[in-house]
XYZ file of C-alpha atoms in Angstrom:
143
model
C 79.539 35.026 40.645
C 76.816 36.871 38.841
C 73.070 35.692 38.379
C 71.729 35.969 35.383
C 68.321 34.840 33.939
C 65.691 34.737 36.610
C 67.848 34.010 38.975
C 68.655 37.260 39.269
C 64.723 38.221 39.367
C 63.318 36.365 42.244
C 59.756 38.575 42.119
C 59.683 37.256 38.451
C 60.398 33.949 39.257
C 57.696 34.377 42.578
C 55.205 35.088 40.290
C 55.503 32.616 37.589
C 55.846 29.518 40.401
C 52.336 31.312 41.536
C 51.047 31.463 37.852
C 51.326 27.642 37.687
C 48.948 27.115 41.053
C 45.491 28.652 39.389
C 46.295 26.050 36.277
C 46.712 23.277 37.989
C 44.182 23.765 40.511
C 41.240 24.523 37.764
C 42.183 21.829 35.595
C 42.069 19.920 38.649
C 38.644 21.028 38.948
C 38.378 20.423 35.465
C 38.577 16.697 35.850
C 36.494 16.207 39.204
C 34.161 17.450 37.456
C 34.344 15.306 34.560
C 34.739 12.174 37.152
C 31.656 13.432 38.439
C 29.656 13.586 35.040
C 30.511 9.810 34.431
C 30.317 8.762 38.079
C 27.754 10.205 39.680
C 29.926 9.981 42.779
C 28.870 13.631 45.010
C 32.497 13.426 46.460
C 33.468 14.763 43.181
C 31.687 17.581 43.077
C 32.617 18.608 46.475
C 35.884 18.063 45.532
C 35.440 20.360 42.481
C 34.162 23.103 44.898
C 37.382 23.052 47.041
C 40.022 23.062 43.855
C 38.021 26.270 42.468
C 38.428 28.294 45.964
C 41.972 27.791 45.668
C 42.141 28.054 42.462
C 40.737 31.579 43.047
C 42.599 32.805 46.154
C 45.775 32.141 43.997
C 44.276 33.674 41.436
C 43.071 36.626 43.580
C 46.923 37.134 44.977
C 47.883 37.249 41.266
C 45.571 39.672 39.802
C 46.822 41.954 43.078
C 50.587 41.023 42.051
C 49.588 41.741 37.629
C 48.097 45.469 38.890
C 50.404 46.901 41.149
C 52.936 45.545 38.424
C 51.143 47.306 35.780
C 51.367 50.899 37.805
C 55.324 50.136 38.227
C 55.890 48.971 34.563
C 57.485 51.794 32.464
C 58.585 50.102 29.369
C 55.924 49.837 26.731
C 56.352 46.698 26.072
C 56.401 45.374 29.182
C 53.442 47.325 30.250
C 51.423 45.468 27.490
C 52.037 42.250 28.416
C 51.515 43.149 32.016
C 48.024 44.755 31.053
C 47.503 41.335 29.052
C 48.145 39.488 31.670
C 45.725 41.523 34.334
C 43.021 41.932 32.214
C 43.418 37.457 31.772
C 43.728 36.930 35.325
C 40.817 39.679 35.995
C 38.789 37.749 33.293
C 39.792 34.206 35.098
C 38.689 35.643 38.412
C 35.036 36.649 37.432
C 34.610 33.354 35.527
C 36.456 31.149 38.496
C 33.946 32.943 40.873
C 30.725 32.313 39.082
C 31.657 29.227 38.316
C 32.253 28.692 42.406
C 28.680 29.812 42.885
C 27.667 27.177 39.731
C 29.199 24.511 42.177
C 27.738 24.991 45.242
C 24.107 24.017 44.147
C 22.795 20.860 45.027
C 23.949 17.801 43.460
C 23.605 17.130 39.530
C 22.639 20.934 38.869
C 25.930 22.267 40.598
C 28.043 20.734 37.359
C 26.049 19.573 34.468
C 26.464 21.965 31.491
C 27.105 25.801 32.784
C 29.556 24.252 35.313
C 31.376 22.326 32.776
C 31.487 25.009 30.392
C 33.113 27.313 33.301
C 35.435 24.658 34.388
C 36.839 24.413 31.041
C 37.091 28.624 29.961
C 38.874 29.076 33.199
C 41.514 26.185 32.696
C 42.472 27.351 29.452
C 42.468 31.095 30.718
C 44.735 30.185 33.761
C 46.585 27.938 31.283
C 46.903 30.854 29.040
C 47.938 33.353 31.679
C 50.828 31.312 33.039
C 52.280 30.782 29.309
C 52.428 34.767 29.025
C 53.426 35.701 33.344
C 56.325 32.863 32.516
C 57.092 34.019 28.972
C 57.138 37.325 30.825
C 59.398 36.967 33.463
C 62.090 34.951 31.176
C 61.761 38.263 28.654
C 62.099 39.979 31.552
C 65.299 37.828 33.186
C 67.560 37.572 29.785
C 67.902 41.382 30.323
């Protein structure tokens, strides 16, 4: 019996299960910080701290996965969204790990604004990232 679809790509597949752990992991981060902002509770910052660093390894094992894609991609199509996709995960790396440093200051400093801000532009970059990887690999698996 035949695979078809991703089935029949499991690295494809791999990688968009792996594109869904940076999203949820910074939105998670997303809203301990905003429990923190209305509680005042320091367990959610702390909290916030630890969903970023694994928000970023993820997102570190990703941005390795996007480039050594990119140097295999031939098609020029492909090798657009691939470069799309590196240079978003690239971007959501930098931002992920300044906004790691932003949280591990002391107490209402670590969030406030600039953390906030962070939390938020990484989110919707890792949100945006896994809507093109998974767009991507089922492109990629109808062939």
């Amino acid at each position: 019996m035949p695979l078809n679809g991703l089935a029949a790509r499991p690295l494809q597949t791999t990688r968009s299960i792996l594109l869904g752990f940076p999203a949820a992991l910074f939105l998670g981060g997303l809203v301990s910080d905003i429990a923190y902002l209305r509680t005042e509770v320091i367990q959610w910052t702390n909290f916030s701290s630890w969903l970023i660093a694994g928000a970023e390894v993820f997102t570190g094992v990703l941005l390795t996965w996007s480039l050594i894609s990119l140097i295999v991609q031939w098609r020029t199509s492909e090798r657009i969204t691939a470069l799309l996709l590196s240079g978003l995960l690239a971007v959501t790396f930098i931002l992920g790990f300044l906004n790691s440093l932003q949280h591990s200051r002391d107490g209402w400093s670590s969030v406030g604004t600039p953390g906030l801000v962070m939390s938020i532009l990484c989110t919707v970059l890792a949100l945006i990232a896994a809507w093109i990887g998974t767009a991507q690999a089922i492109r990629e698996g109808g062939r």
